PDB file of C-alpha atoms in Angstrom:
ATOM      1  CA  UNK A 249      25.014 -32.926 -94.519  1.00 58.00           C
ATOM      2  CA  UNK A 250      28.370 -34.041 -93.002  1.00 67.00           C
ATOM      3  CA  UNK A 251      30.792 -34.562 -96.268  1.00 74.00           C
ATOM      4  CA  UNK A 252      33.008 -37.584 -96.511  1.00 74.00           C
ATOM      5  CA  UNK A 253      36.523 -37.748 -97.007  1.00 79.00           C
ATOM      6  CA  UNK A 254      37.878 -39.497-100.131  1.00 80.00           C
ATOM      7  CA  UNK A 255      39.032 -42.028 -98.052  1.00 82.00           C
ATOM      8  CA  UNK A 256      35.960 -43.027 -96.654  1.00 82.00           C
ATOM      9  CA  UNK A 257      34.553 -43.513 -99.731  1.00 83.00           C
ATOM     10  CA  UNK A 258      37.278 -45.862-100.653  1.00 88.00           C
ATOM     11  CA  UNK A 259      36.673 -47.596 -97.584  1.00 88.00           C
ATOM     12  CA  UNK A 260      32.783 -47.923 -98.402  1.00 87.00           C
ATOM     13  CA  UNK A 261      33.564 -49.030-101.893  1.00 90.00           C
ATOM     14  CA  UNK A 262      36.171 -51.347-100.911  1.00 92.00           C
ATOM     15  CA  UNK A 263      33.947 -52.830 -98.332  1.00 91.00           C
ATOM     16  CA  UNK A 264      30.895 -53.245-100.565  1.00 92.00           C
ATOM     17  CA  UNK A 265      33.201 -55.195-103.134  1.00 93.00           C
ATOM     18  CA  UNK A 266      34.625 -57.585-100.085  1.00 94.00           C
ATOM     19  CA  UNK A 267      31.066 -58.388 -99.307  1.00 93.00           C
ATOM     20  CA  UNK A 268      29.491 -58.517-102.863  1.00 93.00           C
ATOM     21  CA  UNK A 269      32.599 -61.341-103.026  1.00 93.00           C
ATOM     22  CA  UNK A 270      31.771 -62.686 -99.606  1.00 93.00           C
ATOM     23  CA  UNK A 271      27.839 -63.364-100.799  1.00 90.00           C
ATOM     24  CA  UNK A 272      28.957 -64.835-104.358  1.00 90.00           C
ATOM     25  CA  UNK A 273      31.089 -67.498-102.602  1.00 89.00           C
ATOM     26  CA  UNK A 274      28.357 -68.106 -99.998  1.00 88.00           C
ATOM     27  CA  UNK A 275      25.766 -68.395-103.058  1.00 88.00           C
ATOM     28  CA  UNK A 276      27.370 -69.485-105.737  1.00 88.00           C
ATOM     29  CA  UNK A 277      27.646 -73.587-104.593  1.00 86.00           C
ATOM     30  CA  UNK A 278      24.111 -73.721-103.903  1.00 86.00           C
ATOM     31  CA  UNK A 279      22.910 -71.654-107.013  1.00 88.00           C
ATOM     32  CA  UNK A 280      25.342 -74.427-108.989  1.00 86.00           C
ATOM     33  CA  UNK A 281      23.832 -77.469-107.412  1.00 85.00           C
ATOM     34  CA  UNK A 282      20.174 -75.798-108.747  1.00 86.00           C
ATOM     35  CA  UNK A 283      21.501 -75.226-112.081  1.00 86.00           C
ATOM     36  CA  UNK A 284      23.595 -78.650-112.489  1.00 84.00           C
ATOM     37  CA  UNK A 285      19.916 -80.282-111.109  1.00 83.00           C
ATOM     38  CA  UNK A 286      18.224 -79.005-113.669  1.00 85.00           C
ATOM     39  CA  UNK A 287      20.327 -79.656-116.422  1.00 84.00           C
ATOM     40  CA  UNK A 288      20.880 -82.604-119.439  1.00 82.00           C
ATOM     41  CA  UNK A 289      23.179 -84.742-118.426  1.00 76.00           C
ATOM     42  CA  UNK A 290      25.228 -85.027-121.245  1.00 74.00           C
ATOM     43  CA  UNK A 291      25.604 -80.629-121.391  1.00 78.00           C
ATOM     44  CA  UNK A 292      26.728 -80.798-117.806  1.00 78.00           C
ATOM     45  CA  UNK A 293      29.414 -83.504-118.362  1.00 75.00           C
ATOM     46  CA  UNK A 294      30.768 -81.497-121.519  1.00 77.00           C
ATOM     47  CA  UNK A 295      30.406 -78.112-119.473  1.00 75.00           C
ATOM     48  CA  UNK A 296      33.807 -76.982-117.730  1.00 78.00           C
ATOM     49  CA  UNK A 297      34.184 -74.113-115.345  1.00 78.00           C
ATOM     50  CA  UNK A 298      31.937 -71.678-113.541  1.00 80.00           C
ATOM     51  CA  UNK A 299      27.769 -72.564-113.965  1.00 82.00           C
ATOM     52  CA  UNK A 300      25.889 -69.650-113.844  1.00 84.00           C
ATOM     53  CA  UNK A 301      22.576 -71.373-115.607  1.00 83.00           C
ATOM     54  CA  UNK A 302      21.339 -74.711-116.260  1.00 83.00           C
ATOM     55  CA  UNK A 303      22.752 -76.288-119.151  1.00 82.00           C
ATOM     56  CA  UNK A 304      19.587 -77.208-120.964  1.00 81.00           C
ATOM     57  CA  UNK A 305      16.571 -78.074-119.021  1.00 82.00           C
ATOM     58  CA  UNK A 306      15.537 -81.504-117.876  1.00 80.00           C
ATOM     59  CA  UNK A 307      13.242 -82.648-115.010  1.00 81.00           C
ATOM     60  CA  UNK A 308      14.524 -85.976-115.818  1.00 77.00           C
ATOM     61  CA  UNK A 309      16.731 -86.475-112.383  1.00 78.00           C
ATOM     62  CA  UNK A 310      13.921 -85.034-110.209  1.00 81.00           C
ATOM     63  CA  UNK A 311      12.025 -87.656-111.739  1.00 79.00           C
ATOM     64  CA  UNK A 312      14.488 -90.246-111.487  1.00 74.00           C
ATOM     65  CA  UNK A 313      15.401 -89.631-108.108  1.00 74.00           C
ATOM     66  CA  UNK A 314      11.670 -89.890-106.548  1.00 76.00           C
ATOM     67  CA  UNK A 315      11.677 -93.020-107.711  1.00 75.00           C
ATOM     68  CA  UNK A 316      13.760 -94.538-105.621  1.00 74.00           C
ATOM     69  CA  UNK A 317      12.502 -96.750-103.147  1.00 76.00           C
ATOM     70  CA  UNK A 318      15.403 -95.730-100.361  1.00 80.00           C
ATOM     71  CA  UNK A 319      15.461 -92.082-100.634  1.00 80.00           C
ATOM     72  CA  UNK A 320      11.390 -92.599 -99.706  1.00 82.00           C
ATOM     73  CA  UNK A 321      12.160 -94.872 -97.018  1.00 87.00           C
ATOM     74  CA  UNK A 322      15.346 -93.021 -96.016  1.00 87.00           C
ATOM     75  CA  UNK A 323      12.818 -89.437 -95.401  1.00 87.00           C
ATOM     76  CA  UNK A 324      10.885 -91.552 -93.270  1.00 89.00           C
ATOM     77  CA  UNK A 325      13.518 -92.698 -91.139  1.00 92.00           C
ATOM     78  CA  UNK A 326      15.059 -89.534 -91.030  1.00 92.00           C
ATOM     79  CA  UNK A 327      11.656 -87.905 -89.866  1.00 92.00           C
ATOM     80  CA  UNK A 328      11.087 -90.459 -87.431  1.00 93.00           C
ATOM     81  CA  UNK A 329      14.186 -90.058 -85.811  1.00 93.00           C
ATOM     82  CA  UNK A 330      13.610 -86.270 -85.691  1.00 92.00           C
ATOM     83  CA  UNK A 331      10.336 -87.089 -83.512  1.00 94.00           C
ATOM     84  CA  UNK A 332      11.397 -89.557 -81.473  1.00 94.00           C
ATOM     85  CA  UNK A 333      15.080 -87.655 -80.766  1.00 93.00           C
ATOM     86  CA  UNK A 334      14.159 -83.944 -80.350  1.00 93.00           C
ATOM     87  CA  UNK A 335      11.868 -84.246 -77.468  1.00 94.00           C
ATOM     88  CA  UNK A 336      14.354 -86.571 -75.977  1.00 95.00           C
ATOM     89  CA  UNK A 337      17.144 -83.966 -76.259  1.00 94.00           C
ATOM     90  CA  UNK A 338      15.308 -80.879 -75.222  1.00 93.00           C
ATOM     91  CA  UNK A 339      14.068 -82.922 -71.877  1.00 93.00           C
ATOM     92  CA  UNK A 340      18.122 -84.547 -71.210  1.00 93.00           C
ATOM     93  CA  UNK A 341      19.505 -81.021 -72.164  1.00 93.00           C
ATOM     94  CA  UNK A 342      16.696 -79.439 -69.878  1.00 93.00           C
ATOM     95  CA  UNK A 343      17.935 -81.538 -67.011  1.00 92.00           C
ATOM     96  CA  UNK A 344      21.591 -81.136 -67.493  1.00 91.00           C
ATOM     97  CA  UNK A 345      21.385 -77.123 -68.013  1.00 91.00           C
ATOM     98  CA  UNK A 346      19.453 -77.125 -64.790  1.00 90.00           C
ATOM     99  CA  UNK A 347      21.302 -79.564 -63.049  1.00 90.00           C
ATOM    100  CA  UNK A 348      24.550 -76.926 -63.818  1.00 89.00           C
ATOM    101  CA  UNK A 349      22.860 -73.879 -62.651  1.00 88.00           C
ATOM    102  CA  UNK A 350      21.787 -75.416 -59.093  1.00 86.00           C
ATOM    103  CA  UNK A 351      22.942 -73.589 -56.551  1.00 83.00           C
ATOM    104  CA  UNK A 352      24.356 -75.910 -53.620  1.00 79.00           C
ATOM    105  CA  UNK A 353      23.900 -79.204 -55.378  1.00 80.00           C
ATOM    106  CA  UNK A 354      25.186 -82.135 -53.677  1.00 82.00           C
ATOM    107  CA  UNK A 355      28.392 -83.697 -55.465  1.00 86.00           C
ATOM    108  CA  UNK A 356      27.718 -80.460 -58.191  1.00 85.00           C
ATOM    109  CA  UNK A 357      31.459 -80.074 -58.714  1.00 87.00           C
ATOM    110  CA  UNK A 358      32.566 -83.486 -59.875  1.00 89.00           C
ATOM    111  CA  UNK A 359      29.077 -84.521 -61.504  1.00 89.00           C
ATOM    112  CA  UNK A 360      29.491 -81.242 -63.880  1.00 88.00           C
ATOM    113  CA  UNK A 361      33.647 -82.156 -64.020  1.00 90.00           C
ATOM    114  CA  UNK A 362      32.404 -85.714 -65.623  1.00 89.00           C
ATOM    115  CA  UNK A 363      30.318 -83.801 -68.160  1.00 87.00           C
ATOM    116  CA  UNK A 364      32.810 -81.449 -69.421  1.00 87.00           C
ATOM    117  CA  UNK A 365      35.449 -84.572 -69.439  1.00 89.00           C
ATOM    118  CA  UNK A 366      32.853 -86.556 -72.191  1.00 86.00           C
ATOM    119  CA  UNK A 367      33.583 -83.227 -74.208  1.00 84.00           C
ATOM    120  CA  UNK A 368      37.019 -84.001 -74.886  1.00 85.00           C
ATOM    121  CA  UNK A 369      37.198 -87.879 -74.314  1.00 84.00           C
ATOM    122  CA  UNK A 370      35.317 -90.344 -75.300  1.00 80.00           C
ATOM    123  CA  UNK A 371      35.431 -94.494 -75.228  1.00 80.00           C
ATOM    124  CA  UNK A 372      35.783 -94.691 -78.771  1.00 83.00           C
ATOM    125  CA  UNK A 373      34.493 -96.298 -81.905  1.00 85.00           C
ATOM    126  CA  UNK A 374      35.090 -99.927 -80.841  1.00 89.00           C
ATOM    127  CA  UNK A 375      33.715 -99.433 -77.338  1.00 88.00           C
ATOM    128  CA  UNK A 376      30.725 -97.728 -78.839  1.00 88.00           C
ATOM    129  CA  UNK A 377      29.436-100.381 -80.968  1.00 89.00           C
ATOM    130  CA  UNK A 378      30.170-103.379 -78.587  1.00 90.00           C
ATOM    131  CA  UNK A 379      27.953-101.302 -75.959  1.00 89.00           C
ATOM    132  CA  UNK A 380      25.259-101.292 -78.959  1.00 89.00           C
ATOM    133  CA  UNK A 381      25.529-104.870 -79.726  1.00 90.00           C
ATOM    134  CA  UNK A 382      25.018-106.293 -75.790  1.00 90.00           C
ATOM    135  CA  UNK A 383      22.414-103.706 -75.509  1.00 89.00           C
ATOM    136  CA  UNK A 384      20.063-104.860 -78.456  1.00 88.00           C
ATOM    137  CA  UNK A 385      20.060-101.916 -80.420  1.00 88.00           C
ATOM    138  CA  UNK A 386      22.125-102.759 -83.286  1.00 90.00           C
ATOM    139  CA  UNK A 387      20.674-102.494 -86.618  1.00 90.00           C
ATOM    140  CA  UNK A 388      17.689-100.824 -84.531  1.00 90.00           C
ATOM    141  CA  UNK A 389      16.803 -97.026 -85.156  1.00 90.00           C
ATOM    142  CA  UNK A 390      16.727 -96.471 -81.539  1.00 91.00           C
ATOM    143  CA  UNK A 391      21.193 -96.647 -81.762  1.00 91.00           C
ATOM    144  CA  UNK A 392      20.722 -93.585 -83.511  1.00 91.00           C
ATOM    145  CA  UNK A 393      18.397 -91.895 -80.810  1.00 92.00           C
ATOM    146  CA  UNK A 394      19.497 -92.735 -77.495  1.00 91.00           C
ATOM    147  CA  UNK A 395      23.487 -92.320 -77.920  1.00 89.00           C
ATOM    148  CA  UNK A 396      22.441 -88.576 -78.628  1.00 87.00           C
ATOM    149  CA  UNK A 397      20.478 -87.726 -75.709  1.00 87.00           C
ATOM    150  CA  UNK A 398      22.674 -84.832 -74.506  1.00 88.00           C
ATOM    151  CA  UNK A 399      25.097 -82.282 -75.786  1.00 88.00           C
ATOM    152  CA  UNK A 400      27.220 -80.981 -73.289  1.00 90.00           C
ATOM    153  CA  UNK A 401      28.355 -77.713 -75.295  1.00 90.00           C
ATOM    154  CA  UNK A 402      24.610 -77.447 -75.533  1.00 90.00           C
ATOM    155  CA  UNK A 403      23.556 -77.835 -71.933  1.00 91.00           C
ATOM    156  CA  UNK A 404      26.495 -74.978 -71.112  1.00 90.00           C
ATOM    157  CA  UNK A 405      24.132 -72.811 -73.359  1.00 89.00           C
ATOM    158  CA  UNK A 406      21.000 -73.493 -71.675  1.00 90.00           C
ATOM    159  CA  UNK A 407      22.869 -73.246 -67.863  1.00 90.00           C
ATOM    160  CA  UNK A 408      23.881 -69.905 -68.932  1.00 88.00           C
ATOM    161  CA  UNK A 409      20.233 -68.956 -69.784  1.00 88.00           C
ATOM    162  CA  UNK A 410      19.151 -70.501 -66.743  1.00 89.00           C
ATOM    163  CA  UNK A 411      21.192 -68.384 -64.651  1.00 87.00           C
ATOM    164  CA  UNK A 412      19.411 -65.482 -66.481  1.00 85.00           C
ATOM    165  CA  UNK A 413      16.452 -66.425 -64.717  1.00 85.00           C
ATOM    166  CA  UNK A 414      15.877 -64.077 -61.413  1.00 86.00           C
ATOM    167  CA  UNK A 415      16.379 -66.027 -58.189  1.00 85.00           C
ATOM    168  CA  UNK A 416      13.534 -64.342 -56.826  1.00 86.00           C
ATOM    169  CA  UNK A 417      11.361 -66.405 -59.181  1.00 85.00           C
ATOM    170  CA  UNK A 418      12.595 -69.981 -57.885  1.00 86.00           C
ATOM    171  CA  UNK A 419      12.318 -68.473 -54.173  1.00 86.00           C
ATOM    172  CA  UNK A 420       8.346 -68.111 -55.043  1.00 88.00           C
ATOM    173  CA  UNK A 421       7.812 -70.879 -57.123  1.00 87.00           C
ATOM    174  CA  UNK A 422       9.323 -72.852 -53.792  1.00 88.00           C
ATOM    175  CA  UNK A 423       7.381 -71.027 -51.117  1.00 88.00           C
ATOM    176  CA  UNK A 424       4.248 -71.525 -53.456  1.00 85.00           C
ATOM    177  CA  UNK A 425       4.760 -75.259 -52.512  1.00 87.00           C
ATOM    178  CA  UNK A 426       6.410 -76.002 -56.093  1.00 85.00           C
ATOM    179  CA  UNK A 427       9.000 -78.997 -57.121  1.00 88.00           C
ATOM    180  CA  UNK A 428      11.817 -78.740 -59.341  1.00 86.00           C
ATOM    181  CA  UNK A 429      10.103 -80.353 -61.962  1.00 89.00           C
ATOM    182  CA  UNK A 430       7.433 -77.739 -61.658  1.00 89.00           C
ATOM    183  CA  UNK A 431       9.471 -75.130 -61.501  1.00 89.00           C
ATOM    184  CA  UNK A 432      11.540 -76.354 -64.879  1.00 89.00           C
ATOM    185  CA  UNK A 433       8.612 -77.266 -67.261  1.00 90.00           C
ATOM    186  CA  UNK A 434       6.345 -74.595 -66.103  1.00 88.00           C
ATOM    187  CA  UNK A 435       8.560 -71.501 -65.071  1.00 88.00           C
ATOM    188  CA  UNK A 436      12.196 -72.133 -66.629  1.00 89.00           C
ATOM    189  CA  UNK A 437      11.401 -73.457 -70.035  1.00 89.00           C
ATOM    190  CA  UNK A 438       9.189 -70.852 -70.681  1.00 87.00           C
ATOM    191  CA  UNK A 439      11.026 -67.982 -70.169  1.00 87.00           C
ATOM    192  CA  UNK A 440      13.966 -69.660 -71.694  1.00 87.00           C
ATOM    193  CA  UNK A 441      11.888 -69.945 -75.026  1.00 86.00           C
ATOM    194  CA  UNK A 442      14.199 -68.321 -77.112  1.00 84.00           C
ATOM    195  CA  UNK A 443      17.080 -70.617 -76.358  1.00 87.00           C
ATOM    196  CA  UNK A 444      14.929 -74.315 -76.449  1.00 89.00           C
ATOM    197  CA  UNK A 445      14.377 -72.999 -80.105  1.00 85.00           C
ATOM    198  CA  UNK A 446      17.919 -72.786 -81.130  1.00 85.00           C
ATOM    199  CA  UNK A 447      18.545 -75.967 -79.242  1.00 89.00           C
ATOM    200  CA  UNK A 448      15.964 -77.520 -81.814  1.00 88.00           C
ATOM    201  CA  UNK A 449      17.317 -75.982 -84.539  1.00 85.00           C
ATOM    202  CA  UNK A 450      21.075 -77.376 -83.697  1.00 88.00           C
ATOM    203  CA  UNK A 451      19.854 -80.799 -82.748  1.00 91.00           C
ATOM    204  CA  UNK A 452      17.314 -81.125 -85.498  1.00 89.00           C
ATOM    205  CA  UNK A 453      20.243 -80.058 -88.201  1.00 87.00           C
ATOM    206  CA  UNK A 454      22.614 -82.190 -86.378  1.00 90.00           C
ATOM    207  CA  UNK A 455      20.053 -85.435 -86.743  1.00 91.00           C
ATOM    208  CA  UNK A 456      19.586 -84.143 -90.397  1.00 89.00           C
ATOM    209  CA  UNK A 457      23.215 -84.315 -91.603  1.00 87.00           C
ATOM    210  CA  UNK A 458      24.220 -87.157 -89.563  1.00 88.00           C
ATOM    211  CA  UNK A 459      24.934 -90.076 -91.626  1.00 87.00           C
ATOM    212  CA  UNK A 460      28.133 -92.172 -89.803  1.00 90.00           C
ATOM    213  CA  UNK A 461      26.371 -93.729 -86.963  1.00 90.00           C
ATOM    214  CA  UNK A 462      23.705 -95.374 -89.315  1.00 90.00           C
ATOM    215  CA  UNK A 463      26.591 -96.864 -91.411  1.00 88.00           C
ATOM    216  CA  UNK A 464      27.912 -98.345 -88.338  1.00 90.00           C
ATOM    217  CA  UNK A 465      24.931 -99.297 -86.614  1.00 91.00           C
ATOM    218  CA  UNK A 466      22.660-100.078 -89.041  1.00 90.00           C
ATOM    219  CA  UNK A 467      22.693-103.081 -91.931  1.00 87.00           C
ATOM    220  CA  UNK A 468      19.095-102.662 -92.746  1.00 87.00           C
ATOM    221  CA  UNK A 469      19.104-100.579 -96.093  1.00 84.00           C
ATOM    222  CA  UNK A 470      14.886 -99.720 -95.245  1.00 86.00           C
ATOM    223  CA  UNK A 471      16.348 -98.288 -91.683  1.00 88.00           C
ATOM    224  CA  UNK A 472      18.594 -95.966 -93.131  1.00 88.00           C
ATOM    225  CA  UNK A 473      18.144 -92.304 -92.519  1.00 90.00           C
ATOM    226  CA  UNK A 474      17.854 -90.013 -95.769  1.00 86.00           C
ATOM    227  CA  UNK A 475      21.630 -88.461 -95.406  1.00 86.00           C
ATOM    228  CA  UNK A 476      22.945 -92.288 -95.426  1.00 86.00           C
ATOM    229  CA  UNK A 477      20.704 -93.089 -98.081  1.00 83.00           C
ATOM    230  CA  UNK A 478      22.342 -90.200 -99.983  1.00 81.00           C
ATOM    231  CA  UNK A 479      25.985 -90.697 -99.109  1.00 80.00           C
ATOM    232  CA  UNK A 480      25.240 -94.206-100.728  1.00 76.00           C
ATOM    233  CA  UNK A 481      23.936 -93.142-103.464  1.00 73.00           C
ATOM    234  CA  UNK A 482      26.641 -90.205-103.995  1.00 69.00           C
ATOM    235  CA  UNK A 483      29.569 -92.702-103.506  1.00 68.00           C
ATOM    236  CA  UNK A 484      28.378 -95.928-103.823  1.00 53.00           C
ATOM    237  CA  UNK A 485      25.837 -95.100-106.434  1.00 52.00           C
ATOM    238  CA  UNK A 486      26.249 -98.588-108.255  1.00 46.00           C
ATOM    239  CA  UNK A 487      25.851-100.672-105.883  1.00 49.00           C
ATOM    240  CA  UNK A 488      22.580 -99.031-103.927  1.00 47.00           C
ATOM    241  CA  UNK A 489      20.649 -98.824-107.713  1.00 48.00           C
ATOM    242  CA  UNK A 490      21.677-102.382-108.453  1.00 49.00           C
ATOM    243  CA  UNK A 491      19.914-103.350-104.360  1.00 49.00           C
ATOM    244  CA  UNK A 492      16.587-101.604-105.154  1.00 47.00           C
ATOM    245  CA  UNK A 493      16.375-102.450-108.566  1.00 47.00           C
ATOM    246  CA  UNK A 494      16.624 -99.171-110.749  1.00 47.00           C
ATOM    247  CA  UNK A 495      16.651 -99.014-114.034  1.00 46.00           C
ATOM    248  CA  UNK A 496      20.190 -98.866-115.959  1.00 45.00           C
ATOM    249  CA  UNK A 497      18.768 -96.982-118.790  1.00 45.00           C
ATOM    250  CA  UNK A 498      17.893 -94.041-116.051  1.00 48.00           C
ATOM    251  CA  UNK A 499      21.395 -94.513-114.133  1.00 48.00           C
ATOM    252  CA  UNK A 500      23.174 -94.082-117.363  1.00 48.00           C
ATOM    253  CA  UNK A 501      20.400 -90.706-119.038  1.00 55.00           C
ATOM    254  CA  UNK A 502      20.929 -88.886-115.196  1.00 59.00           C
ATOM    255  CA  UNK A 503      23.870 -90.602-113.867  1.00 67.00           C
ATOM    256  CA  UNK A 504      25.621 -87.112-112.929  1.00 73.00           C
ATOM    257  CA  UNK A 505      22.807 -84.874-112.727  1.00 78.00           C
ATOM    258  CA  UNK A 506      20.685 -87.067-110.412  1.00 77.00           C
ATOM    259  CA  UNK A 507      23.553 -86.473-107.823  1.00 78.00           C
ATOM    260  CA  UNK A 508      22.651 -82.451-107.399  1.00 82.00           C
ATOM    261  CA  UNK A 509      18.685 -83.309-107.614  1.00 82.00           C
ATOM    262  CA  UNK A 510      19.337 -85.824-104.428  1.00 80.00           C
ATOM    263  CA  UNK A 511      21.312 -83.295-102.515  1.00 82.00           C
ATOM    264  CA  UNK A 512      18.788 -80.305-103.233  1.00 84.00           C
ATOM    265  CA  UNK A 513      16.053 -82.917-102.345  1.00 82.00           C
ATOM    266  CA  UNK A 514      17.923 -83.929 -99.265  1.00 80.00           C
ATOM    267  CA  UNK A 515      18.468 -80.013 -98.514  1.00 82.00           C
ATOM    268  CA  UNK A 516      15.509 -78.300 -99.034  1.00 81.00           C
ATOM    269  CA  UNK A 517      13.423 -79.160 -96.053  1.00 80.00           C
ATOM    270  CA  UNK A 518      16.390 -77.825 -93.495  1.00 78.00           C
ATOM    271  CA  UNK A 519      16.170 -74.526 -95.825  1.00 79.00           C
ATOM    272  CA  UNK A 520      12.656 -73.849 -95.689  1.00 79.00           C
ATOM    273  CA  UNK A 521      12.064 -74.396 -91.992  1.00 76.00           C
ATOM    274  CA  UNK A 522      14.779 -72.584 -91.040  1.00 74.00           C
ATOM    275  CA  UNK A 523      13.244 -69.113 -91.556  1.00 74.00           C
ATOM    276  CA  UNK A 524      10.508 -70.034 -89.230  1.00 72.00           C
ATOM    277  CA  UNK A 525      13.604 -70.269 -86.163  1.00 67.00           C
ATOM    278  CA  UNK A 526      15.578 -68.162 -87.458  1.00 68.00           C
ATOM    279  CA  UNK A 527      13.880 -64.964 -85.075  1.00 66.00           C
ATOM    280  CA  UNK A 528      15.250 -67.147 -81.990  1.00 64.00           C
ATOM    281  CA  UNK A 529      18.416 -67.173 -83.233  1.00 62.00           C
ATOM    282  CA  UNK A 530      19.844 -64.741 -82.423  1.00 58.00           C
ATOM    283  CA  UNK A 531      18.232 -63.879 -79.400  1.00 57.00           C
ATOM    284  CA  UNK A 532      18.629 -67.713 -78.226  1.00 51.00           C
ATOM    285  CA  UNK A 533      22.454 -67.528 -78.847  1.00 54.00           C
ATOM    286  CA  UNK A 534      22.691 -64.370 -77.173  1.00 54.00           C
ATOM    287  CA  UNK A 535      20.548 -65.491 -73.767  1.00 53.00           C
ATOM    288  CA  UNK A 536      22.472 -68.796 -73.614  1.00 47.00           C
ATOM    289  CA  UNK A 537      25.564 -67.147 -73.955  1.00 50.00           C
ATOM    290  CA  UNK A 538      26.091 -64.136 -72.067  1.00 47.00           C
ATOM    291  CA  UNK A 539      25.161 -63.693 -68.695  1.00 47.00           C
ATOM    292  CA  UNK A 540      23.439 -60.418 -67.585  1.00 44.00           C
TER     293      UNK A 540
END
């Protein structure tokens, strides 16, 4: 038994009281959107301070809330855009990461200068919306899939796992008679596994949370993707029940506790399929971001 000094045992307690403090204030907001969901209405509005349960218990703003026409056409736009986009990003980010990890690629140097330069400059709002307007795509869901096609900090993750991969591999692959589309669909992106999943994972959150390209691009309210749909209800809430037609007798039972219901509606699926990638994340990170 090796006996601890006073002093560490200060240190262990402090430390367990910094983190028991760190985990509340992680927690805590979601635990309070749960609560403030499930309460009545008129309890939460009287309630001030901390929420540690719900005050009452309604399902009333659950109910209310899957009742509205938008927030069912905003989860299919929002899922949609996840099917169409991901693949698209993996493939562009695929290219790019490869593209960076070449070695003696023709014009490599200022091709991969021009892609770190769109990481700290870009045209601009203005710019960005003509370019949508001559192109066709506004008010189209396709402005909010192909402007995304490639993140740069991304593709620096998946060059660095690339250059993980053995050189002795791509010398056998080559000799075998292989291409370099070959070799990247059938030999790089599988041992790179690990790192594709954490790309999903940041570009499917990314497409998730998004909400100020579909304000700009898109006038439709039945093309709007769900984290539009909620930042119009949350802000705007008036005006979006008066467009679909909702009731004022529900606006006015659940008018503050349908605002928590929305956002753990609009949360939830992000939290439950994260546990399925979150044994890539680490790994992923680590791969794309250290060279061995």
């Amino acid at each position: 038994m090796i006996r601890r000094s006073n002093g560490e045992r200060l240190f262990d307690a402090l430390n367990a009281v910094f983190m028991l403090f760190v985990i509340f204030v992680t927690v805590y907001p979601f635990w309070y959107l749960i609560c403030a969901s499930f309460s009545k209405n008129y309890l939460l509005v009287a309630h001030d301070g901390l929420l540690f349960w719900p005050q009452g218990f309604s399902l009333g703003a659950y109910k209310a809330t899957v009742t509205y026409p938008l927030l069912i056409t905003g989860y299919r736009n929002i899922f949609l855009i996840l099917i169409l986009a991901l693949p698209y990003n993996l493939i562009m980010t695929l290219f790019a990461g490869y593209f960076m990890a070449a070695k003696n690629m023709l014009f490599k140097k200022p091709i991969v200068f021009l892609l770190l330069f769109t990481m700290f400059f870009g045209g601009g709002l203005i710019p960005s919306y003509l370019n949508m307007r001559e192109l066709g795509l506004y008010n189209n869901i396709w402005a909010l899939v192909i402007p995304t096609g490639c993140s740069v900090y991304n593709s620096i993750i998946v060059k660095t796992a690339i250059e993980g991969v053995p050189d002795s591999l791509f010398e056998s692959a080559y000799i075998d008679g292989a291409n370099d589309l070959y070799v990247l669909f059938r030999i790089v992106a599988h041992l790179i596994m690990p790192t594709l999943a954490v790309m999903v994972l940041y570009y499917g959150v990314g497409h998730w949370n998004s909400w100020f390209p579909a304000m700009i691009y898109i006038t439709d309210n039945e093309k709007l993707p769900l984290q539009a749909v909620l930042r119009a209800i949350l802000i705007a809430n008036s005006d979006t029940l008066n467009k679909v037609n909702v009731e004022s007798d529900i606006v006015d039972d659940f008018s503050e506790t349908i605002k928590y219901s929305i956002i753990v509606i609009g949360t939830l699926p992000i939290l439950v399929s994260y546990p399925f990638l979150q044994k890539y994340f680490v790994k992923g990170v680590m791969i794309g971001a250290i060279k061995g």
